[in-house]
Coordinates of C-alpha atoms and ligand atoms in Angstrom, one line a residue:
M1 CA -11.4 45.5 23.9
S2 CA -10.3 49.1 23.2
E3 CA -9.8 49.9 19.5
V4 CA -7.3 52.6 20.2
K5 CA -3.9 51.7 21.5
P6 CA -3.6 53.6 24.7
D7 CA -0.5 55.7 25.6
L8 CA 0.4 54.1 28.9
P9 CA 3.0 55.3 31.4
E10 CA 6.4 53.5 31.5
S11 CA 6.4 52.8 35.2
P12 CA 4.6 49.5 35.9
Y13 CA 2.6 50.7 38.9
E14 CA 1.4 53.8 37.1
R15 CA 0.6 51.8 34.1
W16 CA -1.4 49.3 36.0
S17 CA -3.3 52.0 37.7
V18 CA -4.4 53.3 34.3
L19 CA -5.3 49.8 33.2
R20 CA -7.4 49.2 36.3
E21 CA -9.2 52.5 35.8
S22 CA -9.7 52.5 32.0
Y23 CA -8.5 49.3 30.3
P24 CA -9.2 46.4 32.7
V25 CA -8.6 43.8 29.9
L26 CA -6.2 45.0 27.3
Q27 CA -4.7 43.3 24.2
E28 CA -2.1 45.8 23.0
E29 CA -1.5 44.2 19.6
A30 CA -3.1 41.4 17.6
D31 CA -1.8 38.1 19.0
A32 CA -0.4 39.7 22.2
P33 CA -1.7 38.2 25.5
Y34 CA -4.7 39.9 27.1
A35 CA -3.5 41.7 30.2
V36 CA -6.0 41.6 33.1
A37 CA -5.6 44.3 35.8
R38 CA -8.4 44.2 38.3
Y39 CA -8.4 42.1 41.4
E40 CA -11.9 40.5 40.9
D41 CA -11.0 39.5 37.3
V42 CA -7.6 38.1 38.2
L43 CA -9.2 36.1 40.9
T44 CA -11.9 34.8 38.5
I45 CA -9.2 33.6 36.2
L46 CA -7.1 31.9 38.9
K47 CA -10.1 30.1 40.3
D48 CA -11.4 28.9 36.9
N49 CA -8.7 26.4 35.8
E50 CA -11.2 24.8 33.3
T51 CA -11.5 27.9 31.2
F52 CA -8.0 29.3 31.9
S53 CA -5.5 26.5 31.5
S54 CA -2.0 26.5 32.8
D55 CA -0.8 24.3 30.0
V56 CA 0.8 27.3 28.2
S57 CA 4.1 25.8 27.2
L58 CA 4.8 25.3 23.5
R59 CA 6.8 22.1 24.3
S60 CA 5.6 19.0 22.3
E61 CA 3.0 16.8 23.9
E62 CA 5.5 14.0 24.0
E63 CA 8.0 16.2 25.9
K64 CA 5.3 17.3 28.3
K65 CA 4.4 13.7 29.0
I66 CA 8.0 12.6 29.6
R67 CA 8.8 15.7 31.8
P68 CA 5.6 17.1 33.2
S69 CA 5.6 20.3 35.1
M70 CA 3.2 21.0 38.0
L71 CA 3.1 24.7 37.3
F72 CA 2.3 24.3 33.6
S73 CA -0.2 21.4 33.8
D74 CA -3.9 21.0 34.4
P75 CA -5.8 18.3 36.4
P76 CA -5.5 15.4 36.6
V77 CA -1.7 15.6 35.9
H78 CA -1.4 18.6 38.2
N79 CA -3.1 16.9 41.1
R80 CA -0.9 13.9 40.9
L81 CA 2.3 15.9 40.7
R82 CA 1.3 18.3 43.5
K83 CA 0.3 15.5 45.8
L84 CA 3.7 13.9 45.5
V85 CA 5.7 16.9 46.9
S86 CA 3.1 18.7 49.0
Y87 CA 4.1 17.0 52.3
A88 CA 7.5 18.7 52.2
F89 CA 5.9 22.2 52.0
K90 CA 3.2 21.7 54.7
R91 CA 3.5 24.2 57.6
A92 CA 4.8 21.7 60.1
F93 CA 7.5 20.4 57.8
V94 CA 8.6 23.8 56.8
E95 CA 8.7 24.9 60.5
N96 CA 11.4 22.2 60.9
Q97 CA 13.6 24.3 58.6
R98 CA 13.4 27.3 60.9
P99 CA 16.7 26.6 62.8
L100 CA 18.5 26.2 59.5
I101 CA 17.0 29.4 58.0
E102 CA 17.8 31.3 61.2
A103 CA 21.3 30.0 61.3
R104 CA 21.9 30.9 57.6
C105 CA 20.4 34.4 58.1
E106 CA 22.5 35.1 61.1
E107 CA 25.6 34.0 59.3
L108 CA 24.8 36.1 56.2
V109 CA 23.5 39.2 58.0
G110 CA 26.2 38.9 60.7
D111 CA 28.8 39.1 57.9
L112 CA 27.2 42.3 56.5
S113 CA 28.1 44.3 59.6
Q114 CA 31.7 44.7 58.4
Y115 CA 30.6 46.6 55.3
R116 CA 29.2 50.1 54.7
E117 CA 28.0 49.4 51.2
L118 CA 27.2 46.1 49.5
D119 CA 25.1 44.2 47.0
L120 CA 22.1 42.9 49.0
V121 CA 21.2 40.4 46.4
E122 CA 24.6 38.8 46.4
A123 CA 25.0 39.0 50.2
L124 CA 21.6 37.8 51.4
A125 CA 18.6 37.8 49.1
A126 CA 20.0 35.3 46.6
P127 CA 22.0 32.9 48.8
L128 CA 19.3 32.4 51.4
P129 CA 16.6 30.7 49.3
V130 CA 19.0 28.8 47.2
T131 CA 20.8 27.3 50.3
I132 CA 17.5 26.3 51.9
I133 CA 16.0 24.6 48.8
A134 CA 19.5 23.0 48.1
H135 CA 19.5 21.6 51.7
M136 CA 16.0 20.3 51.3
L137 CA 17.0 18.5 48.1
G138 CA 20.2 17.2 49.7
V139 CA 22.6 19.4 47.7
V140 CA 25.4 20.2 50.0
G141 CA 28.8 21.9 50.3
G142 CA 30.6 23.2 47.2
D143 CA 27.7 21.9 44.9
Q144 CA 25.5 24.7 46.2
K145 CA 27.3 27.5 44.4
Q146 CA 27.1 25.7 41.1
F147 CA 23.4 25.0 41.8
K148 CA 22.8 28.7 42.3
A149 CA 24.5 29.5 39.0
W150 CA 22.4 27.0 37.1
S151 CA 19.2 28.4 38.7
D152 CA 20.1 32.0 37.8
K153 CA 20.8 31.1 34.2
I154 CA 17.6 29.0 33.8
F155 CA 15.3 31.5 35.5
S156 CA 16.5 34.5 33.7
N157 CA 15.2 32.9 30.5
I158 CA 11.8 31.5 31.7
G159 CA 10.0 33.3 28.9
E160 CA 12.2 31.7 26.3
I161 CA 11.9 28.3 28.0
L162 CA 8.1 28.5 27.6
F163 CA 7.8 30.2 24.2
A164 CA 10.9 29.8 22.2
Q165 CA 14.0 27.7 21.9
P166 CA 16.2 28.5 24.9
D167 CA 19.6 29.9 23.9
A168 CA 22.7 27.8 24.0
D169 CA 23.9 29.0 27.4
V170 CA 20.5 28.1 29.0
Q171 CA 20.5 24.7 27.4
K172 CA 24.0 24.1 28.6
A173 CA 23.0 25.1 32.2
Q174 CA 20.0 22.9 31.9
E175 CA 22.0 19.9 30.7
E176 CA 24.7 20.3 33.4
M177 CA 22.1 20.5 36.1
D178 CA 20.2 17.5 34.7
S179 CA 23.4 15.5 34.6
Y180 CA 24.3 16.5 38.2
F181 CA 20.8 15.4 39.4
L182 CA 20.8 12.2 37.4
D183 CA 24.0 11.2 39.2
R184 CA 22.5 12.1 42.6
I185 CA 19.3 10.2 41.7
A186 CA 21.3 7.1 40.8
Q187 CA 23.2 7.4 44.1
L188 CA 19.9 7.7 46.0
R189 CA 18.4 4.7 44.2
R190 CA 21.4 2.7 45.5
Q191 CA 21.7 4.4 48.9
P192 CA 18.5 6.2 50.2
E193 CA 18.8 9.5 52.1
D194 CA 16.1 11.3 54.1
N195 CA 15.7 14.5 52.1
L196 CA 13.2 15.7 49.6
L197 CA 15.1 14.3 46.6
G198 CA 15.6 11.0 48.4
R199 CA 11.8 10.7 49.1
L200 CA 10.9 11.6 45.5
V201 CA 13.2 8.9 44.3
E202 CA 11.5 6.4 46.7
T203 CA 7.9 7.5 46.0
E204 CA 5.6 4.9 44.6
T205 CA 2.4 6.1 42.7
E206 CA -0.2 4.0 41.0
D207 CA 2.0 4.2 38.0
G208 CA 5.0 2.9 39.8
K209 CA 8.1 4.9 40.9
L210 CA 8.7 8.3 39.4
T211 CA 11.0 8.2 36.4
D212 CA 14.3 10.1 36.4
Q213 CA 12.8 12.6 34.1
E214 CA 9.8 13.2 36.4
V215 CA 12.2 13.7 39.4
L216 CA 14.3 16.1 37.3
S217 CA 11.3 18.1 36.4
F218 CA 10.5 18.7 40.1
C219 CA 14.1 19.8 40.8
G220 CA 13.9 22.3 38.0
L221 CA 10.5 23.6 39.1
L222 CA 11.5 24.2 42.7
L223 CA 14.5 26.2 41.5
I224 CA 12.5 28.2 39.0
A225 CA 9.5 28.9 41.3
G226 CA 11.3 29.3 44.6
N227 CA 14.5 31.2 44.3
E228 CA 14.1 34.4 42.3
T229 CA 10.7 35.0 43.9
T230 CA 12.1 34.8 47.4
T231 CA 15.0 37.0 46.4
G232 CA 12.4 39.4 45.1
L233 CA 10.6 39.5 48.5
I234 CA 13.8 40.3 50.4
T235 CA 14.8 43.1 48.0
A236 CA 11.2 44.4 48.1
S237 CA 11.6 44.6 51.9
A238 CA 14.8 46.7 51.5
R239 CA 12.9 48.9 49.0
V240 CA 10.3 49.5 51.6
F241 CA 13.0 50.3 54.2
H242 CA 14.6 52.8 51.7
E243 CA 11.3 54.5 50.9
L244 CA 9.8 54.4 54.3
P245 CA 12.7 54.3 56.9
E246 CA 10.2 54.6 59.7
T247 CA 9.0 51.0 59.0
F248 CA 12.6 49.8 59.9
E249 CA 12.4 51.7 63.2
Q250 CA 8.9 50.3 63.9
L251 CA 10.1 46.7 63.4
K252 CA 13.1 47.2 65.6
V253 CA 10.8 48.4 68.4
S254 CA 8.0 45.9 67.7
P255 CA 9.3 42.7 66.0
D256 CA 5.8 41.3 66.4
L257 CA 4.8 43.4 63.4
I258 CA 7.2 41.4 61.1
P259 CA 4.5 38.9 59.9
T260 CA 2.1 41.7 58.8
F261 CA 5.1 43.7 57.4
V262 CA 6.0 40.7 55.2
E263 CA 2.4 40.3 54.0
E264 CA 2.1 43.9 53.2
T265 CA 5.4 43.8 51.3
L266 CA 4.1 40.8 49.3
R267 CA 1.0 42.9 48.4
Y268 CA 2.8 46.2 47.8
Y269 CA 5.7 45.0 45.7
S270 CA 4.5 41.6 44.6
P271 CA 7.6 39.6 43.4
F272 CA 5.6 37.3 41.1
S273 CA 4.0 40.2 39.4
A274 CA 2.1 38.3 36.7
T275 CA 1.3 34.8 35.7
I276 CA -0.1 33.3 32.5
R277 CA -3.0 31.2 31.3
R278 CA -4.4 30.0 27.9
T279 CA -8.2 29.9 27.3
T280 CA -9.7 26.6 26.5
R281 CA -12.9 28.1 25.0
D282 CA -14.3 31.4 23.9
T283 CA -15.0 33.5 27.0
S284 CA -15.3 37.0 28.2
I285 CA -13.8 39.0 31.1
A286 CA -15.1 42.3 32.2
G287 CA -17.1 42.6 29.0
T288 CA -14.2 41.8 26.7
N289 CA -14.5 38.8 24.5
I290 CA -11.5 36.5 24.4
P291 CA -11.3 33.7 21.9
K292 CA -10.3 30.1 22.6
G293 CA -6.6 29.5 22.6
A294 CA -5.6 33.1 23.6
L295 CA -3.0 33.8 26.2
V296 CA -4.1 35.8 29.2
L297 CA -1.9 37.6 31.7
P298 CA -3.4 38.0 35.2
L299 CA -1.5 41.0 36.6
I300 CA -1.1 39.9 40.2
A301 CA 0.9 42.9 41.3
S302 CA -1.8 45.2 39.8
A303 CA -4.7 43.2 41.5
N304 CA -2.9 43.7 44.8
R305 CA -3.1 47.5 44.4
D306 CA -6.8 47.5 43.5
E307 CA -8.5 50.3 45.4
S308 CA -11.9 48.5 45.4
V309 CA -10.4 45.8 47.6
F310 CA -7.6 47.5 49.5
E311 CA -8.3 50.8 51.3
N312 CA -5.5 53.2 50.5
A313 CA -4.0 50.6 48.2
D314 CA -1.0 52.8 47.2
Q315 CA -0.1 53.2 50.9
F316 CA 2.1 50.8 52.7
V317 CA 0.3 49.9 55.9
I318 CA 2.6 47.9 58.2
D319 CA -0.2 46.2 60.1
R320 CA -2.8 45.9 57.4
N321 CA -5.4 43.4 58.5
P322 CA -7.2 41.8 56.7
N323 CA -4.8 41.6 53.8
P324 CA -6.3 39.4 51.1
H325 CA -3.5 39.8 48.7
I326 CA -2.9 37.2 46.0
A327 CA 0.9 37.6 45.8
L328 CA 1.2 33.8 46.4
G329 CA -1.4 33.0 43.9
F330 CA -4.9 31.5 44.3
G331 CA -6.8 28.3 43.3
I332 CA -5.2 25.0 42.5
H333 CA -1.8 26.4 41.6
N334 CA -1.5 28.6 44.7
C335 CA 2.1 28.8 45.8
L336 CA 3.3 25.4 47.0
G337 CA 6.2 27.1 48.8
A338 CA 4.0 29.8 50.5
H339 CA 4.9 28.8 54.1
L340 CA 8.6 28.5 53.2
A341 CA 8.6 31.9 51.4
R342 CA 6.9 33.6 54.4
L343 CA 9.2 32.0 56.9
E344 CA 12.3 33.0 54.9
G345 CA 11.0 36.5 54.4
Q346 CA 10.2 36.9 58.1
I347 CA 13.5 35.6 59.3
A348 CA 15.5 37.7 56.9
V349 CA 13.6 40.8 57.9
A350 CA 14.1 39.9 61.6
S351 CA 17.9 39.5 61.1
M352 CA 18.2 42.8 59.2
T353 CA 16.3 44.8 61.8
R354 CA 18.3 43.1 64.6
H355 CA 21.8 43.5 63.2
L356 CA 21.5 46.8 61.3
K357 CA 20.9 50.3 62.4
S358 CA 19.8 51.4 59.0
I359 CA 19.7 50.3 55.4
C360 CA 19.0 52.4 52.3
Y361 CA 19.8 52.4 48.6
A362 CA 23.4 53.4 47.7
D363 CA 22.4 54.8 44.3
G364 CA 19.1 56.5 45.0
E365 CA 16.4 54.9 42.8
S366 CA 18.2 51.9 41.5
T367 CA 15.6 49.3 40.9
V368 CA 12.5 48.9 38.9
A369 CA 9.7 47.3 40.9
G370 CA 7.1 45.3 39.1
E371 CA 9.3 43.0 37.1
L372 CA 9.0 39.2 37.6
G373 CA 11.2 38.1 40.5
G374 CA 13.6 40.7 41.9
P375 CA 16.6 42.8 40.7
S376 CA 19.8 41.0 39.8
S377 CA 21.7 43.4 42.0
L378 CA 20.8 46.0 44.7
R379 CA 23.5 48.2 46.1
V380 CA 22.6 49.3 49.6
K381 CA 24.3 51.4 52.3
I382 CA 24.1 49.9 55.8
E383 CA 25.1 50.9 59.3
A384 CA 25.7 48.1 61.8
A385 CA 23.7 48.2 65.0
Ligands
HEM1 C1 8.1 35.3 47.9 C2 8.3 34.2 47.3 C3 7.3 33.5 46.4 C4 6.3 34.1 45.7 C5 5.9 35.5 45.6 C6 5.6 33.0 44.9 C7 4.5 33.2 44.1 C8 3.9 32.1 43.5 C9 2.7 32.3 42.7 C10 2.0 33.6 42.4 C11 2.3 31.0 42.2 C12 1.1 30.7 41.3 C13 1.5 30.8 39.9 C14 0.3 30.5 39.0 O1 -0.8 30.4 39.5 O2 0.5 30.4 37.8 C15 3.3 30.1 42.7 C16 3.3 28.8 42.5 C17 4.3 27.9 42.9 N1 5.3 28.2 43.8 FE1 5.7 30.0 44.6 N2 6.3 31.8 45.2 C18 7.3 32.1 46.1 C19 8.2 31.2 46.7 C20 8.2 29.9 46.4 C21 9.1 28.9 47.1 C22 10.1 29.2 48.1 C23 8.8 27.7 46.5 C24 9.4 26.3 46.7 C25 10.6 26.1 47.1 C26 7.7 27.9 45.5 C27 7.2 26.9 44.8 C28 6.1 27.1 44.0 C29 5.5 26.0 43.1 C30 6.1 24.5 43.0 C31 4.5 26.5 42.5 C32 3.5 25.8 41.5 C33 2.3 25.2 42.3 C34 1.3 24.6 41.4 O3 1.4 24.7 40.1 O4 0.5 23.9 41.9 N3 7.4 29.2 45.5 N4 4.2 30.8 43.5

């Protein structure tokens, strides 16, 4: 570890470039997490779940047992939880959601054409993922708006949920959402429905049926893990269109480039910019000793700009192939919703390029890329096609 506290640039991408070059593993202050910037080291951490545990939450052991979270647990608890829901996120099952996603995008983007300027988050990037996951969970009609409000409140405080006492507003949102789902679960136990929530309620494991608390934990995780990140992918696409308007033109002429465009956007402006682990033993990364029990931050967005892996890493290459980015994670915790995220991203981009003649920021440089998730608002100017 460096003894001198380096003077790092403010902008995340410039900062990460300096870290990769000169401080690949950096603990800025005593007790702060160790930030890890290079691709190879981030990959090593994500692969080695025995040394780098995902059990980082400060919740009590009792609480974790009652309400386990897939994202923040290690095997064997993790395997059991993941197995229970993985069927709903397999490629073929997700493909079944295509007509719904397309219809929702057409509706949302079709509506945009009447405006010259709007908030892309409010108009498309936020409602799209929330409606789809709501639909998969069987949340319908007017409940969806409320569902989105809870999800926003809870996600915006993820750090606090993990490491501190959530504030009163977050606790209230959590309690309201829990109570809504408890009612739904009770209904489904009486009258089964064929949706993800209905199936979870019915699922039998070797320990019997899932408890209400276990089902609730899944609902919360899907909201936290799936919404803000997909919103971030859609706003990242708009950022690319603003900075490189020729990409928008290229996609209009050659829609077959949309899949590689989405992969490159995931790499270039990774919405899940960093994750977190805790060491289970003394270890070392890139020559830096890290004690047992320390927090480690694998900087995913930085790894995805590593020049030793990606040629011209700071250039957006619309048809980059191969593109071994790790924006959707790697190892046992790799993104469960990866197929869904890609499909939503591709369909949203296809709708924008079909319905719009152009799209750019309304206020010049209005967002900071590199944060976890996406901006809470993004004003754009559009011209209908
Ligand atoms: C562009 C959108 C998305 C991005 C960039 C993203 C990124 C990620 C990343 C990097 C991880 C690994 C975290 C870690 O190792 O600590 C992860 C895990 C996860 N993601 Fe996503 N995600 C996206 C969308 C979604 C969606 C749509 C869903 C589901 C509705 C979802 C559900 C999950 C779940 C449940 C996990 C935990 C998996 C596990 O612990 O085994 N994600 N995601």
